[in-house]
Short mmCIF file of C-alpha atoms and ligand atoms in Angstrom, two decimals:
data_model
loop_
_atom_site.label_atom_id
_atom_site.label_comp_id
_atom_site.label_asym_id
_atom_site.label_seq_id
_atom_site.Cartn_x
_atom_site.Cartn_y
_atom_site.Cartn_z
CA UNK A 424 22.87 1.05 48.57
CA UNK A 425 22.25 2.56 45.19
CA UNK A 426 19.43 3.99 43.18
CA UNK A 427 18.86 3.40 39.51
CA UNK A 428 16.77 5.38 37.08
CA UNK A 429 14.15 3.16 35.51
CA UNK A 430 14.07 5.32 32.49
CA UNK A 431 17.71 5.67 31.49
CA UNK A 432 19.60 3.42 33.87
CA UNK A 433 21.46 6.24 35.62
CA UNK A 434 22.97 5.07 38.92
CA UNK A 435 23.10 7.30 41.97
CA UNK A 436 24.28 6.63 45.50
CA UNK A 437 21.50 8.73 46.95
CA UNK A 438 17.88 9.15 46.07
CA UNK A 439 17.01 12.12 43.90
CA UNK A 440 13.61 13.37 42.86
CA UNK A 441 14.78 14.09 39.39
CA UNK A 442 17.14 11.90 37.40
CA UNK A 443 20.27 13.83 36.38
CA UNK A 444 20.66 11.41 33.51
CA UNK A 445 17.43 11.94 31.64
CA UNK A 446 15.63 14.64 33.56
CA UNK A 447 12.64 12.43 34.35
CA UNK A 448 10.94 12.86 37.73
CA UNK A 449 10.61 10.15 40.37
CA UNK A 450 12.17 7.47 38.30
CA UNK A 451 14.95 6.56 40.74
CA UNK A 452 14.34 3.34 42.63
CA UNK A 453 16.43 1.24 44.94
CA UNK A 454 18.63 -0.83 42.71
CA UNK A 455 17.97 -3.87 44.91
CA UNK A 456 14.31 -3.45 44.32
CA UNK A 457 14.87 -4.75 40.85
CA UNK A 458 17.15 -7.42 42.19
CA UNK A 459 20.11 -5.53 40.90
CA UNK A 460 23.67 -5.11 41.96
CA UNK A 461 24.73 -1.55 42.45
CA UNK A 462 27.20 -2.21 39.66
CA UNK A 463 24.30 -1.84 37.31
CA UNK A 464 24.45 -5.38 36.05
CA UNK A 465 21.25 -6.80 34.68
CA UNK A 466 18.63 -8.12 37.05
CA UNK A 467 19.25 -11.70 36.06
CA UNK A 468 23.02 -11.53 35.98
CA UNK A 469 24.81 -14.45 37.61
CA UNK A 470 27.47 -13.85 40.28
CA UNK A 471 30.64 -12.48 38.78
CA UNK A 472 32.51 -15.27 37.04
CA UNK A 473 36.22 -15.79 37.39
CA UNK A 474 38.39 -16.21 34.32
CA UNK A 475 39.61 -19.75 33.70
CA UNK A 476 42.16 -21.34 31.42
CA UNK A 477 40.67 -22.75 28.27
CA UNK A 478 41.61 -26.26 29.38
CA UNK A 479 39.35 -26.04 32.43
CA UNK A 480 36.26 -24.95 30.64
CA UNK A 481 33.90 -27.90 30.33
CA UNK A 482 32.14 -28.44 27.06
CA UNK A 483 28.60 -28.42 28.32
CA UNK A 484 26.98 -31.03 26.17
CA UNK A 485 23.58 -29.48 26.70
CA UNK A 486 20.84 -31.49 25.13
CA UNK A 487 18.79 -29.82 22.49
CA UNK A 488 15.10 -29.81 22.93
CA UNK A 489 13.39 -30.90 19.75
CA UNK A 490 9.89 -29.61 19.14
CA UNK A 491 9.07 -32.32 16.65
CA UNK A 492 8.27 -29.67 14.09
CA UNK A 493 11.03 -30.85 11.81
CA UNK A 494 11.40 -27.78 9.66
CA UNK A 495 11.72 -25.66 12.78
CA UNK A 496 14.12 -28.00 14.59
CA UNK A 497 16.44 -28.27 11.64
CA UNK A 498 16.82 -24.51 11.42
CA UNK A 499 17.74 -24.36 15.07
CA UNK A 500 20.33 -27.06 14.48
CA UNK A 501 18.31 -29.94 15.88
CA UNK A 502 16.21 -28.26 18.53
CA UNK A 503 16.31 -25.44 21.00
CA UNK A 504 19.02 -25.19 23.63
CA UNK A 505 18.08 -24.54 27.26
CA UNK A 506 18.77 -20.94 28.21
CA UNK A 507 18.87 -19.69 24.66
CA UNK A 508 16.86 -16.85 23.22
CA UNK A 509 15.30 -17.21 19.82
CA UNK A 510 13.91 -14.21 18.01
CA UNK A 511 11.22 -14.67 15.38
CA UNK A 512 10.75 -11.68 13.13
CA UNK A 513 8.28 -11.11 10.35
CA UNK A 514 5.64 -8.81 9.00
CA UNK A 515 2.32 -8.59 10.80
CA UNK A 516 -0.03 -11.33 9.69
CA UNK A 517 2.67 -13.59 8.29
CA UNK A 518 2.09 -16.30 10.92
CA UNK A 519 4.53 -15.68 13.77
CA UNK A 520 1.98 -16.22 16.54
CA UNK A 521 0.69 -19.29 14.77
CA UNK A 522 4.14 -20.82 14.45
CA UNK A 523 5.21 -20.15 18.02
CA UNK A 524 1.91 -21.30 19.49
CA UNK A 525 2.42 -24.54 17.60
CA UNK A 526 5.97 -24.75 18.94
CA UNK A 527 4.78 -23.97 22.48
CA UNK A 528 2.13 -26.68 22.21
CA UNK A 529 4.66 -29.22 21.09
CA UNK A 530 7.06 -28.30 23.87
CA UNK A 531 4.42 -29.32 26.42
CA UNK A 532 4.92 -32.91 25.34
CA UNK A 533 8.25 -33.20 27.11
CA UNK A 534 7.65 -35.02 30.41
CA UNK A 535 8.33 -33.73 33.94
CA UNK A 536 8.88 -30.06 33.28
CA UNK A 537 7.18 -26.89 34.32
CA UNK A 538 4.53 -25.33 32.11
CA UNK A 539 5.25 -23.63 28.83
CA UNK A 540 4.29 -20.00 29.24
CA UNK A 541 2.87 -18.05 26.33
CA UNK A 542 2.73 -14.35 27.09
CA UNK A 543 0.73 -12.17 24.78
CA UNK A 544 0.82 -8.43 24.92
CA UNK A 545 -1.37 -8.18 21.85
CA UNK A 546 -4.13 -10.69 22.08
CA UNK A 547 -6.50 -11.77 24.81
CA UNK A 548 -6.06 -15.30 26.20
CA UNK A 549 -9.41 -16.22 24.61
CA UNK A 550 -8.04 -15.42 21.18
CA UNK A 551 -5.04 -17.56 21.84
CA UNK A 552 -7.26 -20.37 22.98
CA UNK A 553 -9.24 -20.08 19.75
CA UNK A 554 -6.07 -20.27 17.72
CA UNK A 555 -4.92 -23.25 19.77
CA UNK A 556 -8.18 -25.02 18.95
CA UNK A 557 -7.63 -24.38 15.30
CA UNK A 558 -4.13 -25.74 15.43
CA UNK A 559 -5.23 -28.86 17.27
CA UNK A 560 -2.41 -28.81 19.81
CA UNK A 561 -1.41 -32.09 21.44
CA UNK A 562 -3.46 -32.99 24.56
CA UNK A 563 -0.81 -32.14 27.20
CA UNK A 564 -1.09 -28.53 26.03
CA UNK A 565 -4.52 -28.26 27.71
CA UNK A 566 -2.83 -28.58 31.07
CA UNK A 567 0.70 -27.51 30.47
CA UNK A 568 0.42 -24.57 28.12
CA UNK A 569 -0.23 -21.51 30.24
CA UNK A 570 -1.36 -18.26 28.71
CA UNK A 571 -0.83 -14.82 30.14
CA UNK A 572 -2.19 -11.59 28.74
CA UNK A 573 0.32 -9.07 30.02
CA UNK A 574 2.25 -6.07 28.83
CA UNK A 575 4.39 -5.16 31.81
CA UNK A 576 7.86 -6.54 31.59
CA UNK A 577 8.24 -6.97 35.31
CA UNK A 578 5.05 -9.00 35.53
CA UNK A 579 6.22 -11.17 32.66
CA UNK A 580 9.54 -11.87 34.35
CA UNK A 581 7.83 -12.63 37.64
CA UNK A 582 5.26 -14.89 36.05
CA UNK A 583 7.92 -16.88 34.25
CA UNK A 584 9.85 -17.31 37.48
CA UNK A 585 6.85 -18.05 39.68
CA UNK A 586 5.39 -20.58 37.29
CA UNK A 587 8.81 -22.22 36.95
CA UNK A 588 8.18 -22.11 33.26
CA UNK A 589 10.11 -24.63 31.22
CA UNK A 590 9.87 -22.48 28.11
CA UNK A 591 8.67 -18.97 27.42
CA UNK A 592 7.12 -17.30 24.41
CA UNK A 593 6.69 -13.53 24.37
CA UNK A 594 4.39 -12.13 21.72
CA UNK A 595 5.65 -9.49 20.95
CA UNK A 596 8.64 -7.46 22.11
CA UNK A 597 6.97 -4.33 20.78
CA UNK A 598 4.01 -4.67 23.11
CA UNK A 599 5.83 -5.38 26.36
CA UNK A 600 7.05 -2.38 28.24
CA UNK A 601 9.62 -1.79 30.94
CA UNK A 602 8.38 -0.26 34.14
CA UNK A 603 9.24 3.39 33.69
CA UNK A 604 8.19 3.68 30.13
CA UNK A 605 6.11 6.69 29.28
CA UNK A 606 3.22 6.72 26.86
CA UNK A 607 4.63 6.92 23.38
CA UNK A 608 7.74 5.02 24.31
CA UNK A 609 6.41 1.75 22.87
CA UNK A 610 8.20 0.61 19.78
CA UNK A 611 11.35 2.66 20.38
CA UNK A 612 14.77 1.01 20.13
CA UNK A 613 15.24 1.58 23.88
CA UNK A 614 12.04 -0.23 24.71
CA UNK A 615 12.52 -3.29 22.50
CA UNK A 616 16.17 -3.41 23.52
CA UNK A 617 15.40 -3.36 27.21
CA UNK A 618 12.69 -6.00 26.85
CA UNK A 619 14.85 -8.32 24.78
CA UNK A 620 17.81 -7.84 27.06
CA UNK A 621 15.87 -8.63 30.24
CA UNK A 622 14.21 -11.66 28.74
CA UNK A 623 17.48 -12.98 27.39
CA UNK A 624 18.99 -12.57 30.87
CA UNK A 625 16.10 -14.47 32.37
CA UNK A 626 16.49 -17.20 29.78
CA UNK A 627 20.15 -17.58 30.59
CA UNK A 628 19.88 -17.44 34.35
CA UNK A 629 16.95 -19.83 34.59
CA UNK A 630 17.90 -22.03 31.67
CA UNK A 631 14.55 -21.40 30.03
CA UNK A 632 14.46 -21.44 26.26
CA UNK A 633 12.80 -18.18 25.33
CA UNK A 634 11.14 -17.21 22.09
CA UNK A 635 10.57 -13.58 21.25
CA UNK A 636 8.31 -12.36 18.50
CA UNK A 637 9.22 -9.12 16.76
CA UNK A 638 7.19 -7.31 14.14
CA UNK A 639 8.75 -5.87 11.07
CA UNK A 640 6.93 -2.81 9.87
CA UNK A 641 7.36 -1.66 6.34
CA UNK A 642 7.55 1.99 7.19
CA UNK A 643 10.01 1.30 9.98
CA UNK A 644 8.01 3.42 12.42
CA UNK A 645 8.59 0.80 15.11
CA UNK A 646 11.92 -0.53 16.16
CA UNK A 647 11.90 -4.00 14.74
CA UNK A 648 13.62 -7.29 15.36
CA UNK A 649 16.80 -5.99 13.68
CA UNK A 650 17.29 -3.72 16.67
CA UNK A 651 17.64 -6.67 19.03
CA UNK A 652 19.37 -9.27 16.90
CA UNK A 653 22.64 -8.70 18.74
CA UNK A 654 20.94 -9.62 22.04
CA UNK A 655 19.63 -13.02 21.03
CA UNK A 656 21.25 -16.35 20.23
CA UNK A 657 19.20 -17.17 17.21
CA UNK A 658 17.36 -14.80 14.89
CA UNK A 659 14.78 -16.29 12.56
CA UNK A 660 12.61 -14.59 10.02
CA UNK A 661 9.35 -15.84 8.67
CA UNK A 662 8.87 -14.59 5.15
CA UNK A 663 5.98 -14.86 2.79
CA UNK A 664 6.56 -16.66 -0.39
CA UNK A 665 5.12 -14.55 -3.12
CA UNK A 666 2.63 -17.25 -3.79
CA UNK A 667 0.02 -16.70 -1.18
CA UNK A 668 0.32 -19.37 1.40
CA UNK A 669 4.00 -20.38 1.23
CA UNK A 670 6.09 -19.36 4.21
CA UNK A 671 9.82 -19.58 4.44
CA UNK A 672 11.57 -19.61 7.76
CA UNK A 673 15.16 -18.49 7.58
CA UNK A 674 17.91 -18.13 10.16
CA UNK A 675 19.96 -14.96 9.83
CA UNK A 676 21.91 -15.53 13.00
CA UNK A 677 22.56 -18.72 14.87
CA UNK A 678 25.11 -19.07 17.64
CA UNK A 679 24.56 -22.81 17.71
CA UNK A 680 24.17 -23.79 14.12
CA UNK A 681 24.13 -22.85 10.49
CA UNK A 682 22.52 -19.64 9.31
CA UNK A 683 21.73 -20.92 5.90
CA UNK A 684 19.05 -23.40 6.76
CA UNK A 685 15.55 -22.71 5.62
CA UNK A 686 12.27 -24.33 6.47
CA UNK A 687 9.31 -24.32 4.14
CA UNK A 688 5.73 -24.18 5.32
CA UNK A 689 2.31 -23.62 3.92
CA UNK A 690 -0.28 -21.61 5.82
CA UNK A 691 -3.37 -23.75 5.84
CA UNK A 692 -6.65 -24.04 7.68
CA UNK A 693 -4.90 -25.71 10.56
CA UNK A 694 -1.92 -23.45 10.87
CA UNK A 695 1.47 -23.85 9.28
CA UNK A 696 2.00 -27.18 7.61
CA UNK A 697 5.52 -28.32 6.92
CA UNK A 698 6.45 -28.88 3.33
CA UNK A 699 8.71 -31.83 3.76
CA UNK A 700 9.61 -32.21 0.13
CA UNK A 701 10.36 -28.69 -1.04
CA UNK A 702 12.11 -29.86 -4.22
CA UNK A 703 8.90 -31.31 -5.52
CA UNK A 704 7.02 -28.28 -4.39
CA UNK A 705 9.27 -25.70 -6.05
CA UNK A 706 9.49 -27.53 -9.35
CA UNK A 707 5.86 -28.46 -9.74
CA UNK A 708 5.16 -27.93 -13.38
CA UNK A 709 2.03 -28.26 -15.40
CA UNK A 710 2.75 -30.19 -18.59
CA UNK A 711 6.04 -30.19 -20.45
CA UNK A 712 8.88 -27.74 -19.85
CA UNK A 713 8.31 -24.39 -21.53
CA UNK A 714 10.86 -22.04 -23.01
CA UNK A 715 12.46 -19.96 -20.27
CA UNK A 716 12.05 -22.58 -17.58
CA UNK A 717 15.05 -24.27 -15.97
CA UNK A 718 15.39 -26.48 -12.92
CA UNK A 719 18.35 -25.71 -10.69
CA UNK A 720 19.63 -27.78 -7.77
CA UNK A 721 20.22 -25.00 -5.28
CA UNK A 722 21.56 -25.47 -1.82
CA UNK A 723 19.82 -23.86 1.11
CA UNK A 724 21.99 -24.40 4.13
CA UNK A 725 22.92 -28.04 4.12
CA UNK A 726 19.91 -29.04 2.15
CA UNK A 727 19.71 -29.26 -1.62
CA UNK A 728 16.43 -28.00 -3.00
CA UNK A 729 15.46 -28.09 -6.62
CA UNK A 730 13.88 -24.89 -7.82
CA UNK A 731 12.51 -23.71 -11.08
CA UNK A 732 13.83 -20.46 -12.50
CA UNK A 733 11.66 -18.80 -15.11
CA UNK A 734 12.66 -16.13 -17.59
CA UNK A 735 10.69 -14.10 -20.04
CA UNK A 736 12.61 -12.14 -22.63
CA UNK A 737 10.58 -9.89 -24.89
CA UNK A 738 11.38 -7.12 -27.32
CA UNK A 739 11.06 -3.85 -25.49
CA UNK A 740 9.16 -0.81 -26.65
CA UNK A 741 10.61 1.39 -24.00
CA UNK A 742 13.85 3.26 -24.49
CA UNK A 743 14.98 1.82 -21.20
CA UNK A 744 14.26 -1.91 -21.21
CA UNK A 745 12.63 -3.42 -18.15
CA UNK A 746 14.65 -5.64 -15.85
CA UNK A 747 12.77 -7.45 -13.13
CA UNK A 748 14.12 -10.25 -11.01
CA UNK A 749 11.96 -11.71 -8.30
CA UNK A 750 13.75 -13.99 -5.89
CA UNK A 751 17.14 -13.22 -7.43
CA UNK A 752 19.71 -10.55 -6.78
CA UNK A 753 19.19 -7.75 -9.30
CA UNK A 754 22.89 -6.84 -9.47
CA UNK A 755 23.85 -10.41 -10.15
CA UNK A 756 21.24 -10.60 -12.88
CA UNK A 757 22.61 -7.45 -14.53
CA UNK A 758 26.05 -8.99 -14.51
CA UNK A 759 24.78 -12.24 -16.01
CA UNK A 760 22.95 -10.40 -18.78
CA UNK A 761 26.23 -8.70 -19.67
CA UNK A 762 27.94 -12.09 -19.75
CA UNK A 763 25.26 -13.38 -22.14
CA UNK A 764 25.70 -10.37 -24.39
CA UNK A 765 29.46 -10.64 -24.47
CA UNK A 766 30.10 -14.37 -24.55
CA UNK A 767 27.13 -15.69 -26.44
CA UNK A 768 26.69 -12.66 -28.66
CA UNK A 769 22.96 -12.48 -27.90
CA UNK A 770 21.65 -8.95 -27.85
CA UNK A 771 19.50 -8.96 -24.79
CA UNK A 772 20.35 -5.40 -23.86
CA UNK A 773 17.39 -3.99 -25.79
CA UNK A 774 14.93 -6.56 -24.53
CA UNK A 775 12.77 -6.60 -21.46
CA UNK A 776 13.93 -9.38 -19.17
CA UNK A 777 11.78 -10.77 -16.39
CA UNK A 778 13.03 -13.43 -14.05
CA UNK A 779 11.19 -15.28 -11.38
CA UNK A 780 11.89 -18.08 -8.96
CA UNK A 781 8.81 -20.29 -8.84
CA UNK A 782 7.10 -20.88 -5.52
CA UNK A 783 8.32 -17.71 -3.88
CA UNK A 784 11.79 -18.75 -2.82
CA UNK A 785 14.65 -16.27 -2.83
CA UNK A 786 17.93 -17.61 -4.14
CA UNK A 787 21.17 -16.15 -2.88
CA UNK A 788 23.70 -18.53 -4.30
CA UNK A 789 25.95 -17.84 -7.25
CA UNK A 790 25.67 -21.55 -8.07
CA UNK A 791 22.37 -20.67 -9.74
CA UNK A 792 24.11 -18.38 -12.29
CA UNK A 793 24.19 -20.92 -15.06
CA UNK A 794 20.52 -21.68 -14.43
CA UNK A 795 19.58 -18.01 -14.71
CA UNK A 796 21.52 -17.63 -17.95
CA UNK A 797 20.02 -20.81 -19.35
CA UNK A 798 16.51 -19.57 -18.57
CA UNK A 799 17.18 -16.26 -20.30
CA UNK A 800 18.72 -17.89 -23.38
CA UNK A 801 15.95 -20.45 -23.55
CA UNK A 802 13.32 -17.74 -23.54
CA UNK A 803 15.26 -15.54 -25.95
CA UNK A 804 15.50 -18.39 -28.44
CA UNK A 805 12.03 -19.61 -27.61
CA UNK A 806 13.42 -23.07 -27.25
CA UNK A 807 12.51 -25.23 -24.30
CA UNK A 808 14.90 -27.49 -22.48
CA UNK A 809 14.55 -31.13 -22.09
CA UNK A 810 12.40 -31.47 -18.97
CA UNK A 811 14.76 -34.05 -17.47
CA UNK A 812 17.76 -31.77 -17.18
CA UNK A 813 19.08 -29.72 -14.29
CA UNK A 814 21.69 -27.00 -14.60
CA UNK A 815 24.17 -25.78 -12.02
CA UNK A 816 27.30 -23.63 -12.00
CA UNK A 817 28.66 -20.25 -11.11
CA UNK A 818 29.65 -17.99 -13.99
CA UNK A 819 32.77 -15.88 -14.15
CA UNK A 820 32.97 -12.63 -16.07
CA UNK A 821 34.97 -14.26 -18.82
CA UNK A 822 32.26 -16.85 -19.32
CA UNK A 823 33.96 -19.66 -17.43
CA UNK A 824 31.78 -22.08 -15.51
CA UNK A 825 33.11 -22.11 -11.97
CA UNK A 826 32.86 -24.87 -9.43
CA UNK A 827 30.08 -25.04 -6.87
CA UNK A 828 30.11 -26.51 -3.40
CA UNK A 829 28.44 -29.80 -2.58
CA UNK A 830 27.76 -30.83 -6.13
CA UNK A 831 27.28 -34.40 -5.06
CA UNK A 832 24.39 -33.56 -2.70
CA UNK A 833 22.73 -31.47 -5.38
CA UNK A 834 22.97 -34.20 -8.00
CA UNK A 835 21.76 -36.86 -5.61
CA UNK A 836 18.67 -34.78 -4.98
CA UNK A 837 18.13 -34.37 -8.74
CA UNK A 838 18.52 -38.12 -9.27
CA UNK A 839 16.13 -38.80 -6.42
CA UNK A 840 13.47 -36.72 -8.13
CA UNK A 841 13.94 -38.57 -11.37
CA UNK A 842 16.01 -36.13 -13.41
CA UNK A 843 18.18 -37.79 -16.04
CA UNK A 844 20.81 -35.22 -16.93
CA UNK A 845 22.83 -32.49 -15.29
CA UNK A 846 25.00 -29.79 -16.79
CA UNK A 847 27.71 -29.09 -14.22
CA UNK A 848 31.03 -27.24 -13.92
CA UNK A 849 33.88 -29.27 -15.43
CA UNK A 850 35.97 -27.95 -12.55
CA UNK A 851 34.01 -30.07 -10.10
CA UNK A 852 35.75 -33.38 -10.48
CA UNK A 853 33.94 -36.35 -11.99
CA UNK A 854 30.78 -37.36 -10.22
CA UNK A 855 27.85 -39.30 -11.44
CA UNK A 856 25.20 -40.42 -9.04
CA UNK A 857 23.18 -43.41 -10.12
CA UNK A 858 21.02 -42.88 -13.09
CA UNK A 859 22.18 -39.34 -13.80
CA UNK A 860 24.11 -38.41 -16.91
CA UNK A 861 26.59 -35.68 -16.05
CA UNK A 862 27.60 -33.19 -18.74
CA UNK A 863 30.60 -31.13 -17.64
CA UNK A 864 31.13 -27.65 -19.09
CA UNK A 865 34.28 -25.51 -18.99
CA UNK A 866 32.61 -22.40 -20.21
CA UNK A 867 29.25 -20.94 -21.04
CA UNK A 868 29.22 -21.84 -24.74
CA UNK A 869 29.89 -25.45 -23.95
CA UNK A 870 27.06 -25.53 -21.42
CA UNK A 871 24.69 -24.05 -24.00
CA UNK A 872 25.78 -26.69 -26.48
CA UNK A 873 24.97 -29.46 -24.03
CA UNK A 874 21.56 -27.93 -23.60
CA UNK A 875 20.91 -27.57 -27.32
CA UNK A 876 20.74 -23.81 -27.03
CA UNK A 877 23.60 -22.90 -29.37
CA UNK A 878 23.00 -21.81 -32.93
P1 LIG B 1601 -0.72 -14.82 12.88
O1 LIG B 1601 0.02 -15.98 13.41
O2 LIG B 1601 -1.66 -14.14 13.76
O3 LIG B 1601 0.33 -13.75 12.28
P2 LIG B 1601 1.36 -12.79 13.08
O4 LIG B 1601 1.45 -13.24 14.48
O5 LIG B 1601 2.65 -12.94 12.32
O6 LIG B 1601 0.85 -11.41 12.96
O7 LIG B 1601 -1.50 -15.36 11.59
C1 LIG B 1601 -1.66 -14.62 10.45
C2 LIG B 1601 -2.76 -15.07 9.53
O8 LIG B 1601 -2.82 -16.44 9.37
C3 LIG B 1601 -4.11 -14.64 10.01
O9 LIG B 1601 -4.59 -13.69 9.06
C4 LIG B 1601 -4.97 -15.83 9.96
C5 LIG B 1601 -4.16 -16.85 9.22
N1 LIG B 1601 -4.31 -18.21 9.77
C6 LIG B 1601 -4.60 -19.25 8.92
O10 LIG B 1601 -4.75 -19.09 7.71
N2 LIG B 1601 -4.72 -20.51 9.44
C7 LIG B 1601 -4.59 -20.75 10.77
O11 LIG B 1601 -4.71 -21.91 11.19
C8 LIG B 1601 -4.27 -19.67 11.63
C9 LIG B 1601 -4.10 -19.88 13.10
C10 LIG B 1601 -4.13 -18.41 11.09
MG1 LIG B 1602 0.72 -12.26 16.18
#
């Protein structure tokens, strides 16, 4: 028999009024009371497993559970795996509850399973019902989506077990508290850690896919989703595009799939709508191409997406010229401006340079280097590109155009959207998808020549 402190986890073989670990009073409880082993293992821990040779370990071909929300499923790698824990982080108001309520509603469509349980520690069930009405959830949700307004962790765990939930959503980890938590303990790393840990254990032991919502706060006064990323299988972030209603869902950790996938949504009257053709969306232009605008076939995860990069170069009045890059890495931009200065002999160092990725996407790939440089040069020279051309390539410090991965996929996407020409690294061996003229460049000057930006 053992006693465990609910506050700090201290284990004692006899009951004590005051925990020697943390000094709290009356926090020791029978370890069994929480369903625990005296070893201090988590409440949901399975019986101790024996080590096995690699050969004997079966490859559990567990079926993924697709929600039917394609953008969401793709990020997960085709659907959610039973027993896995998925964290969804994002700033308050970005649409986390909306997205997961939609997901929960869709999960009710799978036949012969227990209910999908949506636990809210923030909102009353009535509010969730109102949101559900707005979203127009599929009919089975009326019966099979169960809502619980609850903040106590133990009650949440019990409810999930008692209801034999087939999936669980917890909104949010910051508002659920472990039993012994004192006032003021909400939002601490200990609290969110304990909550995420227990729920992940439950997910694993019961095979319930579990979704946890975590708020990011700008000031960092609450422990956010970052603090529990190591405890979950998949960590997703919902980010706002800078243009109002665009939302980008991004995986930063995925034990079962790629972390580079993104999903694109628009927040509308009826919740988050998938943007199934992001290339069209991110390159939507009004009228002809303008100076400073370049279309780049970027690759987000496995998916090529065309995006428009815009630059504005203007003579600066300030002694220290302005450099702003939205959606691009500022250090990379500084490097590219130096490459322009050195290898094209254009004196941009005294100019203000503003760069923007249209539609609110953030680009992280170096394959967009040549596009960034092209946009800057195009604006500097006030010369617009041919609107049918895409540009792709990484740039080296000596002005060489370096190869990019998956050029074929990128060009196929460009051809699909009706582009006629592509300036590409000569180092990527000869490719020319139907209907696309490919112009290979060894170095920056050659690329600029192809684009009519030299001289
Ligand atoms: P919400 O999902 O509550 O954000 P979070 O859980 O991340 O804090 O939704 C945020 C905003 O979205 C809210 O201000 C209202 C708006 N919204 C819509 O525009 N359309 C809708 O259909 C819904 C449900 C919400
Ligand atoms: Mg919410």
